[in-house]
Coordinates of C-alpha atoms and ligand atoms in Angstrom, one line a residue:
X1 CA -30.2 -19.4 -63.0
X2 CA -29.7 -18.0 -66.6
X3 CA -28.3 -14.5 -65.9
X4 CA -27.3 -12.7 -62.8
X5 CA -28.8 -9.3 -61.9
X6 CA -27.3 -7.1 -59.2
X7 CA -28.9 -4.2 -57.5
X8 CA -28.5 -4.5 -53.8
X9 CA -26.2 -7.3 -52.8
X10 CA -26.9 -8.9 -49.4
X11 CA -24.9 -11.1 -47.1
X12 CA -25.6 -14.8 -47.1
X13 CA -26.2 -16.3 -43.6
X14 CA -27.8 -19.5 -42.4
X15 CA -28.5 -20.6 -46.0
X16 CA -30.3 -17.5 -47.1
X17 CA -29.8 -13.8 -48.1
X18 CA -29.6 -11.6 -45.1
X19 CA -29.2 -7.9 -44.1
X20 CA -29.9 -5.8 -41.0
X21 CA -28.4 -2.4 -41.6
X22 CA -29.0 0.0 -44.5
X23 CA -25.4 1.3 -45.2
X24 CA -24.0 0.2 -48.6
X25 CA -20.9 0.6 -50.7
X26 CA -20.6 0.6 -54.5
X27 CA -18.9 -1.9 -56.7
X28 CA -17.7 -0.7 -60.1
X29 CA -17.1 -2.1 -63.5
X30 CA -13.4 -1.2 -64.0
X31 CA -13.5 -1.5 -67.8
X32 CA -15.9 1.5 -68.0
X33 CA -15.7 3.0 -64.5
X34 CA -19.5 2.7 -64.1
X35 CA -21.3 1.3 -61.0
X36 CA -22.6 -2.2 -61.0
X37 CA -24.3 -2.7 -57.6
X38 CA -24.7 -1.4 -54.1
X39 CA -23.5 -3.9 -51.5
X40 CA -24.7 -3.9 -47.9
X41 CA -22.0 -3.4 -45.3
X42 CA -22.2 -6.0 -42.4
X43 CA -23.2 -4.5 -39.1
X44 CA -21.9 -5.8 -35.8
X45 CA -25.2 -7.7 -35.5
X46 CA -24.7 -9.3 -38.9
X47 CA -21.1 -10.4 -38.0
X48 CA -22.4 -11.8 -34.7
X49 CA -25.1 -13.7 -36.4
X50 CA -22.7 -15.2 -39.0
X51 CA -20.4 -16.4 -36.1
X52 CA -23.2 -17.8 -33.9
X53 CA -24.8 -19.4 -36.9
X54 CA -21.5 -21.0 -37.9
X55 CA -20.9 -22.3 -34.3
X56 CA -24.2 -23.9 -34.2
X57 CA -23.9 -25.5 -37.6
X58 CA -20.4 -26.8 -36.6
X59 CA -22.1 -29.2 -34.1
X60 CA -23.7 -31.2 -36.9
X61 CA -21.4 -30.6 -39.8
X62 CA -18.3 -31.7 -37.8
X63 CA -20.1 -35.0 -37.0
X64 CA -21.4 -35.6 -40.5
X65 CA -19.5 -38.6 -42.0
X66 CA -16.6 -37.3 -44.2
X67 CA -18.0 -39.2 -47.2
X68 CA -21.3 -37.5 -47.0
X69 CA -19.6 -34.1 -46.6
X70 CA -17.5 -34.9 -49.8
X71 CA -20.6 -35.9 -51.8
X72 CA -22.2 -32.5 -51.2
X73 CA -19.0 -30.7 -52.1
X74 CA -18.7 -32.7 -55.3
X75 CA -22.2 -31.7 -56.3
X76 CA -21.1 -28.1 -55.8
X77 CA -18.1 -28.8 -58.1
X78 CA -20.5 -30.0 -60.8
X79 CA -22.7 -26.9 -60.4
X80 CA -19.7 -24.6 -60.6
X81 CA -18.5 -26.3 -63.8
X82 CA -21.9 -26.3 -65.4
X83 CA -22.2 -22.5 -64.7
X84 CA -18.6 -21.6 -65.6
X85 CA -19.3 -19.0 -68.2
X86 CA -22.0 -17.3 -66.3
X87 CA -19.8 -17.0 -63.2
X88 CA -16.8 -16.0 -65.4
X89 CA -18.9 -13.1 -66.8
X90 CA -19.7 -11.8 -63.3
X91 CA -16.0 -12.1 -62.4
X92 CA -15.1 -10.1 -65.6
X93 CA -17.7 -7.5 -64.8
X94 CA -16.4 -7.0 -61.3
X95 CA -12.6 -7.4 -61.7
X96 CA -12.2 -6.2 -65.4
X97 CA -10.1 -9.3 -66.1
X98 CA -10.7 -10.6 -69.6
X99 CA -13.4 -13.3 -70.1
X100 CA -10.7 -15.1 -72.0
X101 CA -9.0 -15.7 -68.6
X102 CA -11.9 -15.9 -66.2
X103 CA -13.7 -18.5 -68.3
X104 CA -10.6 -20.7 -68.5
X105 CA -8.8 -20.1 -65.2
X106 CA -10.7 -18.6 -62.3
X107 CA -13.7 -20.8 -61.9
X108 CA -12.0 -23.9 -63.2
X109 CA -9.0 -23.7 -60.7
X110 CA -11.4 -23.0 -57.8
X111 CA -13.6 -26.0 -58.7
X112 CA -10.5 -28.2 -59.1
X113 CA -9.4 -27.4 -55.6
X114 CA -12.9 -28.1 -54.2
X115 CA -12.9 -31.5 -56.1
X116 CA -9.5 -32.3 -54.8
X117 CA -10.2 -31.4 -51.1
X118 CA -13.6 -33.3 -51.3
X119 CA -11.6 -36.4 -52.4
X120 CA -9.0 -36.0 -49.6
X121 CA -11.8 -35.3 -47.1
X122 CA -13.0 -38.8 -47.5
X123 CA -9.8 -40.0 -45.8
X124 CA -10.1 -37.5 -42.9
X125 CA -10.9 -40.3 -40.5
X126 CA -7.4 -41.8 -40.8
X127 CA -5.2 -41.6 -37.8
X128 CA -2.2 -43.4 -36.3
X129 CA -2.0 -46.3 -33.8
X130 CA 1.3 -46.4 -31.8
X131 CA 1.6 -49.6 -29.7
X132 CA 3.3 -48.8 -26.4
X133 CA 3.4 -52.2 -24.7
X134 CA 1.2 -55.3 -25.0
X135 CA -1.6 -53.8 -23.0
X136 CA -1.4 -50.1 -24.0
X137 CA -1.5 -48.0 -27.2
X138 CA -2.0 -44.5 -28.4
X139 CA -4.3 -43.6 -31.2
X140 CA -4.7 -40.2 -32.9
X141 CA -7.8 -38.4 -34.2
X142 CA -8.0 -35.5 -36.6
X143 CA -10.7 -33.2 -35.5
X144 CA -12.0 -30.1 -37.3
X145 CA -11.0 -26.7 -35.7
X146 CA -14.5 -25.0 -35.5
X147 CA -15.4 -21.7 -37.1
X148 CA -12.9 -20.7 -39.9
X149 CA -12.8 -17.3 -41.5
X150 CA -11.6 -16.5 -45.0
X151 CA -10.7 -13.0 -46.0
X152 CA -10.1 -12.5 -49.8
X153 CA -8.0 -10.1 -52.0
X154 CA -9.6 -8.8 -55.3
X155 CA -7.5 -10.4 -58.0
X156 CA -9.0 -14.0 -58.1
X157 CA -12.2 -13.5 -56.1
X158 CA -14.0 -16.9 -56.5
X159 CA -10.8 -18.8 -56.8
X160 CA -9.6 -17.4 -53.5
X161 CA -13.0 -18.1 -51.9
X162 CA -12.8 -21.8 -53.1
X163 CA -9.1 -22.3 -52.2
X164 CA -10.0 -21.2 -48.6
X165 CA -13.3 -22.8 -48.0
X166 CA -12.6 -26.1 -49.8
X167 CA -10.1 -27.6 -47.2
X168 CA -12.1 -26.0 -44.3
X169 CA -15.4 -27.5 -45.3
X170 CA -14.0 -30.9 -46.4
X171 CA -12.4 -31.2 -42.9
X172 CA -15.6 -30.6 -41.1
X173 CA -15.3 -26.9 -40.2
X174 CA -17.8 -24.2 -40.8
X175 CA -16.8 -21.1 -42.7
X176 CA -17.4 -17.4 -43.0
X177 CA -16.0 -15.6 -46.0
X178 CA -15.4 -11.8 -46.4
X179 CA -14.6 -11.0 -49.9
X180 CA -12.7 -7.8 -50.9
X181 CA -15.0 -4.7 -51.0
X182 CA -13.7 -4.1 -54.6
X183 CA -14.9 -7.5 -56.0
X184 CA -17.8 -8.8 -53.8
X185 CA -20.1 -10.3 -56.4
X186 CA -19.1 -13.9 -57.2
X187 CA -18.9 -15.1 -53.6
X188 CA -22.7 -14.7 -53.3
X189 CA -23.1 -17.1 -56.3
X190 CA -20.8 -19.5 -54.6
X191 CA -22.9 -19.4 -51.4
X192 CA -26.1 -20.1 -53.5
X193 CA -24.4 -23.0 -55.3
X194 CA -23.2 -24.5 -52.0
X195 CA -26.8 -24.4 -50.6
X196 CA -28.2 -25.9 -53.9
X197 CA -25.6 -28.6 -53.6
X198 CA -27.1 -29.6 -50.2
X199 CA -24.7 -27.9 -47.8
X200 CA -26.7 -27.4 -44.6
X201 CA -27.7 -23.9 -43.6
X202 CA -24.9 -22.0 -41.6
X203 CA -22.0 -24.2 -42.8
X204 CA -20.9 -21.4 -45.3
X205 CA -21.7 -17.9 -44.5
X206 CA -20.8 -14.7 -46.4
X207 CA -20.5 -11.1 -45.0
X208 CA -19.6 -8.0 -47.0
X209 CA -17.8 -4.9 -45.9
X210 CA -14.6 -3.0 -45.7
X211 CA -11.5 -4.0 -43.8
X212 CA -13.1 -3.3 -40.5
X213 CA -15.5 -6.2 -41.0
X214 CA -12.4 -8.5 -41.5
X215 CA -10.8 -7.0 -38.5
X216 CA -13.8 -7.8 -36.2
X217 CA -13.8 -11.4 -37.5
X218 CA -10.1 -11.7 -36.7
X219 CA -10.5 -10.5 -33.2
X220 CA -13.5 -12.6 -32.2
X221 CA -12.6 -15.4 -29.8
X222 CA -15.2 -17.7 -31.2
X223 CA -13.2 -18.0 -34.5
X224 CA -10.6 -20.8 -34.5
X225 CA -8.7 -19.9 -37.7
X226 CA -8.2 -17.1 -40.2
X227 CA -7.1 -17.8 -43.8
X228 CA -6.1 -14.4 -45.4
X229 CA -5.0 -13.3 -48.9
X230 CA -3.8 -9.7 -49.3
X231 CA -1.0 -7.3 -48.8
X232 CA 1.8 -8.0 -46.3
X233 CA 0.9 -4.9 -44.1
X234 CA -2.7 -6.1 -43.8
X235 CA -1.4 -9.7 -43.1
X236 CA 0.6 -8.5 -40.2
X237 CA -2.5 -6.7 -38.8
X238 CA -4.5 -10.0 -39.2
X239 CA -1.7 -12.1 -37.5
X240 CA -1.5 -9.6 -34.6
X241 CA -5.2 -9.7 -34.0
X242 CA -5.4 -13.4 -34.4
X243 CA -2.5 -13.9 -31.9
X244 CA -4.6 -12.3 -29.1
X245 CA -6.9 -15.3 -29.0
X246 CA -4.2 -17.8 -30.2
X247 CA -6.0 -18.5 -33.6
X248 CA -4.3 -20.4 -36.3
X249 CA -3.6 -18.4 -39.5
X250 CA -2.7 -18.9 -43.1
X251 CA -1.4 -15.8 -44.7
X252 CA -1.0 -15.5 -48.6
X253 CA 0.8 -12.2 -49.1
X254 CA 2.6 -10.2 -51.8
X255 CA 5.6 -10.9 -54.0
X256 CA 8.3 -9.4 -56.2
X257 CA 9.5 -12.7 -57.7
X258 CA 12.6 -13.3 -59.7
X259 CA 12.3 -14.8 -63.2
X260 CA 15.8 -15.9 -64.2
X261 CA 16.8 -16.6 -67.8
X262 CA 20.2 -18.4 -68.3
X263 CA 22.0 -18.1 -71.6
X264 CA 21.2 -21.6 -72.9
X265 CA 17.4 -21.1 -72.4
X266 CA 14.8 -21.7 -75.0
X267 CA 14.3 -18.0 -75.7
X268 CA 10.9 -18.2 -77.3
X269 CA 9.5 -20.2 -74.4
X270 CA 11.1 -18.0 -71.9
X271 CA 9.7 -14.9 -73.5
X272 CA 6.2 -16.4 -73.8
X273 CA 6.4 -17.2 -70.2
X274 CA 7.6 -13.8 -69.3
X275 CA 4.6 -12.2 -71.0
X276 CA 2.3 -14.4 -69.0
X277 CA 4.3 -13.8 -65.8
X278 CA 3.9 -10.0 -66.2
X279 CA 0.7 -9.3 -68.1
X280 CA -1.9 -12.0 -67.4
X281 CA -4.6 -10.5 -65.3
X282 CA -3.1 -7.1 -66.2
X283 CA -0.2 -7.9 -63.9
X284 CA -2.4 -8.4 -60.9
X285 CA -1.1 -11.8 -59.8
X286 CA 0.7 -12.3 -56.6
X287 CA 3.3 -14.7 -58.1
X288 CA 4.2 -12.5 -61.0
X289 CA 7.8 -12.7 -62.1
X290 CA 8.3 -8.9 -62.2
X291 CA 12.1 -8.9 -61.7
X292 CA 13.3 -10.4 -65.0
X293 CA 17.0 -11.3 -64.6
X294 CA 18.4 -12.0 -68.1
X295 CA 22.0 -13.1 -68.8
X296 CA 24.1 -10.5 -70.5
X297 CA 24.8 -12.7 -73.5
X298 CA 21.2 -12.9 -74.6
X299 CA 19.8 -9.7 -73.0
X300 CA 19.5 -7.7 -76.3
X301 CA 17.8 -10.6 -78.1
X302 CA 15.5 -11.3 -75.2
X303 CA 14.5 -7.5 -75.2
X304 CA 13.7 -7.5 -78.9
X305 CA 11.6 -10.7 -78.6
X306 CA 9.8 -9.4 -75.7
X307 CA 8.8 -6.1 -77.2
X308 CA 7.6 -8.1 -80.3
X309 CA 5.5 -10.6 -78.3
X310 CA 3.9 -7.9 -76.1
X311 CA 3.0 -5.7 -79.2
X312 CA 1.6 -8.6 -81.2
X313 CA 0.2 -10.9 -78.3
X314 CA -1.4 -8.6 -75.8
X315 CA -4.8 -7.3 -77.0
X316 CA -6.5 -4.7 -74.7
X317 CA -10.2 -3.9 -75.2
X318 CA -13.7 -4.9 -74.1
X319 CA -12.9 -7.7 -71.5
X320 CA -16.0 -9.6 -72.5
X321 CA -14.8 -9.9 -76.0
X322 CA -13.3 -13.3 -76.5
X323 CA -10.5 -12.0 -78.6
X324 CA -9.3 -9.6 -75.9
X325 CA -6.7 -11.0 -73.4
X326 CA -5.9 -7.8 -71.5
X327 CA -8.4 -5.8 -69.3
X328 CA -8.2 -2.8 -67.0
X329 CA -6.7 -3.0 -63.5
X330 CA -9.3 -3.5 -60.8
X331 CA -10.2 0.1 -59.5
X332 CA -9.5 3.8 -59.9
X333 CA -7.5 3.8 -56.8
X334 CA -5.3 0.9 -58.0
X335 CA -5.0 2.5 -61.5
X336 CA -3.5 5.7 -59.8
X337 CA -1.2 3.6 -57.6
X338 CA 0.3 1.7 -60.7
X339 CA 0.6 4.9 -62.7
X340 CA 2.5 6.5 -59.9
X341 CA 4.9 3.6 -59.9
X342 CA 5.4 4.0 -63.7
X343 CA 5.9 7.8 -63.2
X344 CA 8.4 7.1 -60.4
X345 CA 10.3 4.6 -62.6
X346 CA 10.7 7.3 -65.3
X347 CA 11.3 10.4 -63.3
X348 CA 12.9 9.2 -60.0
X349 CA 14.4 5.8 -60.7
X350 CA 15.5 7.1 -64.1
X351 CA 14.9 3.6 -65.6
X352 CA 14.8 3.2 -69.4
X353 CA 11.3 2.8 -70.6
X354 CA 11.3 0.1 -73.3
X355 CA 7.6 -0.2 -73.8
X356 CA 4.4 1.3 -72.5
X357 CA 4.2 4.2 -70.0
X358 CA 1.3 6.3 -68.6
X359 CA -0.9 6.5 -71.7
X360 CA -3.8 4.2 -72.1
X361 CA -3.6 1.5 -74.9
X362 CA -4.3 3.1 -78.1
X363 CA -6.6 0.2 -79.3
X364 CA -9.4 1.3 -76.8
X365 CA -12.7 2.7 -78.0
X366 CA -15.5 4.3 -76.0
X367 CA -16.9 3.4 -73.4
X368 CA -13.6 1.5 -72.5
X369 CA -11.5 4.7 -72.8
X370 CA -13.0 5.6 -69.4
X371 CA -11.8 2.4 -67.9
X372 CA -8.8 1.8 -65.7
X373 CA -6.5 0.5 -68.4
X374 CA -2.7 0.6 -68.3
X375 CA -0.5 -0.1 -71.3
X376 CA 1.8 -3.2 -70.8
X377 CA 5.0 -1.5 -69.6
X378 CA 8.6 -2.8 -69.6
X379 CA 11.6 -0.9 -68.0
X380 CA 15.0 -2.2 -69.1
X381 CA 18.5 -2.1 -67.7
X382 CA 17.1 -1.6 -64.2
X383 CA 19.2 -2.0 -61.1
X384 CA 18.3 -3.5 -57.7
X385 CA 18.0 -0.3 -55.8
X386 CA 15.2 1.1 -57.9
X387 CA 11.8 1.5 -56.2
X388 CA 10.1 -0.1 -59.1
X389 CA 12.4 -3.2 -58.7
X390 CA 12.0 -3.4 -54.9
X391 CA 8.3 -2.9 -54.3
X392 CA 5.3 -4.9 -55.4
X393 CA 3.5 -2.8 -58.0
X394 CA 0.7 -5.4 -58.8
X395 CA 0.1 -4.1 -62.3
X396 CA 1.4 -4.8 -65.9
X397 CA 5.0 -3.5 -65.2
X398 CA 8.1 -5.6 -65.9
X399 CA 11.6 -4.7 -64.9
X400 CA 14.5 -6.3 -66.9
X401 CA 17.8 -6.8 -65.0
X402 CA 21.2 -7.8 -66.6
X403 CA 23.4 -10.4 -64.9
X404 CA 26.7 -12.1 -65.7
X405 CA 26.9 -15.3 -63.5
X406 CA 24.4 -17.7 -62.0
X407 CA 25.8 -16.9 -58.6
X408 CA 25.2 -13.2 -59.1
X409 CA 21.6 -13.9 -60.4
X410 CA 20.8 -16.0 -57.3
X411 CA 22.2 -13.5 -54.8
X412 CA 20.3 -10.6 -56.4
X413 CA 17.1 -12.7 -56.7
X414 CA 17.2 -13.4 -53.0
X415 CA 17.9 -9.8 -52.0
X416 CA 14.3 -9.2 -50.9
X417 CA 12.2 -9.6 -47.8
X418 CA 9.5 -11.2 -49.9
X419 CA 9.8 -14.9 -50.9
X420 CA 6.7 -15.9 -52.8
X421 CA 7.8 -17.3 -56.2
X422 CA 10.8 -17.8 -58.4
X423 CA 11.6 -19.5 -61.8
X424 CA 14.5 -20.4 -63.9
X425 CA 14.8 -21.0 -67.7
X426 CA 17.6 -23.2 -68.9
X427 CA 18.2 -26.4 -70.9
X428 CA 20.6 -27.6 -68.3
X429 CA 18.4 -29.4 -65.8
X430 CA 21.3 -30.0 -63.3
X431 CA 21.8 -26.3 -63.2
X432 CA 18.0 -25.7 -62.9
X433 CA 17.8 -27.8 -59.8
X434 CA 20.9 -26.1 -58.3
X435 CA 19.2 -22.7 -58.8
X436 CA 16.0 -24.0 -57.3
X437 CA 17.8 -25.3 -54.2
X438 CA 19.3 -21.8 -53.6
X439 CA 16.3 -19.5 -54.3
X440 CA 14.5 -18.1 -51.3
X441 CA 10.8 -18.7 -52.3
X442 CA 8.0 -21.1 -51.5
X443 CA 6.5 -21.5 -55.1
X444 CA 9.0 -22.4 -57.9
X445 CA 9.0 -23.3 -61.5
X446 CA 11.6 -24.7 -64.0
X447 CA 11.0 -23.8 -67.7
X448 CA 7.4 -22.6 -67.0
X449 CA 5.6 -20.0 -64.9
X450 CA 2.4 -19.6 -63.1
X451 CA 0.6 -23.0 -63.1
X452 CA -0.8 -23.6 -59.6
X453 CA -2.7 -26.9 -59.7
X454 CA -4.8 -28.3 -56.8
X455 CA -2.1 -30.9 -55.9
X456 CA 0.7 -28.3 -55.4
X457 CA 1.1 -26.8 -51.9
X458 CA 1.6 -23.0 -52.4
X459 CA 2.7 -20.5 -49.9
X460 CA 5.2 -17.7 -49.5
X461 CA 8.3 -17.4 -47.4
X462 CA 9.4 -14.4 -45.4
X463 CA 7.0 -11.4 -45.7
X464 CA 5.1 -13.4 -48.5
X465 CA 3.2 -15.6 -46.1
X466 CA 2.6 -18.1 -43.4
X467 CA 1.4 -21.6 -44.2
X468 CA 0.2 -22.7 -47.5
X469 CA -2.9 -23.5 -49.6
X470 CA -3.6 -26.5 -51.7
X471 CA -2.0 -30.0 -51.8
X472 CA -2.7 -32.5 -49.0
X473 CA -0.9 -30.4 -46.4
X474 CA -3.5 -27.6 -46.7
X475 CA -6.3 -29.9 -45.5
X476 CA -4.0 -30.7 -42.4
X477 CA -4.0 -27.1 -41.7
X478 CA -7.7 -27.2 -41.0
X479 CA -7.7 -30.0 -38.4
X480 CA -6.2 -30.5 -34.9
X481 CA -4.7 -33.6 -33.5
X482 CA -6.0 -35.5 -30.6
X483 CA -3.8 -38.3 -29.0
X484 CA -5.6 -40.8 -26.9
X485 CA -3.6 -43.3 -24.7
X486 CA -5.5 -46.5 -24.1
X487 CA -4.6 -48.8 -21.1
X488 CA -6.0 -52.2 -21.4
X489 CA -4.2 -53.8 -18.5
X490 CA -3.7 -52.8 -14.9
X491 CA -3.5 -49.2 -14.1
X492 CA 0.0 -48.4 -13.0
X493 CA -0.2 -46.2 -9.9
X494 CA 1.5 -43.0 -10.8
X495 CA 3.5 -42.8 -7.6
X496 CA 4.9 -46.3 -8.1
X497 CA 7.0 -44.9 -11.1
X498 CA 8.7 -42.2 -8.8
Ligands
LIG1 P1 -5.5 -5.9 -48.9 O1 -4.5 -6.4 -47.9 O2 -5.7 -4.5 -49.1 O3 -6.9 -6.5 -48.5 C1 -7.2 -8.0 -48.5 C2 -8.5 -8.2 -47.7 O4 -8.3 -7.8 -46.3 C3 -9.6 -7.4 -48.2 O5 -10.8 -8.2 -48.1 C4 -9.7 -6.2 -47.2 O6 -10.9 -5.6 -47.1 C5 -9.3 -6.9 -45.9 N1 -8.8 -6.1 -44.8 C6 -8.3 -4.9 -44.8 N2 -7.9 -4.5 -43.6 C7 -8.1 -5.6 -42.8 C8 -7.9 -5.8 -41.4 N3 -7.3 -4.9 -40.5 N4 -8.3 -7.0 -40.9 C9 -8.8 -7.9 -41.7 N5 -9.1 -7.8 -43.0 C10 -8.7 -6.6 -43.5 O7 -5.0 -6.6 -50.3 P2 -5.6 -6.3 -51.7 O8 -7.1 -6.6 -51.7 O9 -5.1 -5.0 -52.2 O10 -4.9 -7.5 -52.6 C11 -3.7 -7.3 -53.2 C12 -2.6 -8.1 -52.5 O11 -2.9 -9.4 -52.3 C13 -1.3 -8.0 -53.2 O12 -0.3 -7.7 -52.3 C14 -1.1 -9.4 -53.7 O13 0.2 -9.8 -53.8 C15 -1.8 -10.2 -52.6 N6 -2.2 -11.5 -53.0 C16 -1.5 -12.7 -52.6 C17 -1.8 -13.9 -53.0 C18 -1.0 -15.1 -52.6 O14 -1.6 -16.2 -52.7 N7 0.2 -15.0 -52.0 C19 -2.8 -14.1 -54.1 C20 -3.5 -12.9 -54.4 C21 -3.2 -11.6 -54.0 P3 -11.2 -4.3 -48.1 O15 -11.4 -5.0 -49.4 O16 -12.4 -3.7 -47.7 O17 -9.9 -3.5 -48.1

């Protein structure tokens, strides 16, 4: 496999490419606005086949010794790493994210989680023994759930696919993935790699389509669990559909996370992290620290440093160029949405525009002038009632907010229904831990921002999610417990106890 070519993208069911219908949708290169490929939409028959194939493959995959399952997954890890740059190019083509990022983050962090889960999966057989009396004890078994479904957002397509399928497959489940219609390409490569690594047919299946395909999967009673990443409103629809057949769910949803800078912080480090927390992936990261609370004593200095670092450090252009670190946003529709927020910030919220705005970056040259690029934008002296401060924009837009005391910063940081991430910058580690104990968020950082390693369980609070991904706990979310009571003595007649 030296290069990938895309014309008509098929589903991947039972270990091979598949399609039955002829309806397609188009996926675009957001850096130029030009079409890349047509992608077949799954028909009801395709979805049914994916589920029945997964059910049938579950019979053998669930009984395969965990160590054998792990060996196959580890072979896939090696293949992913050996094709890192090739996959990263596809991801850059489809998402517009700079190759600088996709080649160092997206495939790597996905492969890390598959490796981690493959390792943990070997210990899958461990249960508990509880001695009740001399002649009787209870033992517990951890059993896979059955057919699990993953539904992905468009910002980290292959990473999301891997974070979802890794614990599911390592625990002995079979898996169906529906990528976002906006970024469907890399999941097919993952399916091929898993087959090449020796995964039996039907254990990992891929279906393409719009939200309605995801909705059918969520409603089907043969599916045991849905792991979803996307917007809170879609997450609620998924949760509601799943409840009708009592499916388990993991929901990874949106954020509007507070980034708190105390007066004694290392300002250079805080500003560097703030640039990453707002402009990496062109601002399309769920955990972005978009509400930047800065203490009044250092506010003006922070502002000046931030403007300097954005102007000198963020380079927009051809996302395949290794010197470029800032690409377009993912689609025309999303471009319009982010621009509308910027216009709202200027015209309705009356926020002070410190940097950026609605013009495209001036460094762009054709054909990238037709791409969906947004200039890194910073609003300053914002207040908590502004729409740009309250709602997730999911683009390169930071809002600076001034505060006077730590208590005030914490209260304002927690004034949101979302609770995905939070961070604090300070040299006072006692204070840092106090702030961390008070913030309402599931993913927190002290003096850093954004790292999400395989070992760290990550999940949002409130409207930011249900359950979590990664860490040892994530594997436990893909098994069910069975408790077995063993009587090795005389059976005590039930009525004798009454
Ligand atoms: P959406 O909620 O629009 O879509 C997510 C996925 O759900 C897509 O595959 C979509 O299909 C599918 N879908 C749409 N409707 C339904 C339905 N009724 N039932 C089942 N599936 C459905 O999210 P975006 O793709 O716009 O992603 C951006 C959002 O994701 C942001 O809010 C971001 O914060 C969040 N996110 C959260 C992360 C986390 O870990 N907490 C990580 C990354 C992103 P289609 O593509 O056809 O619309």
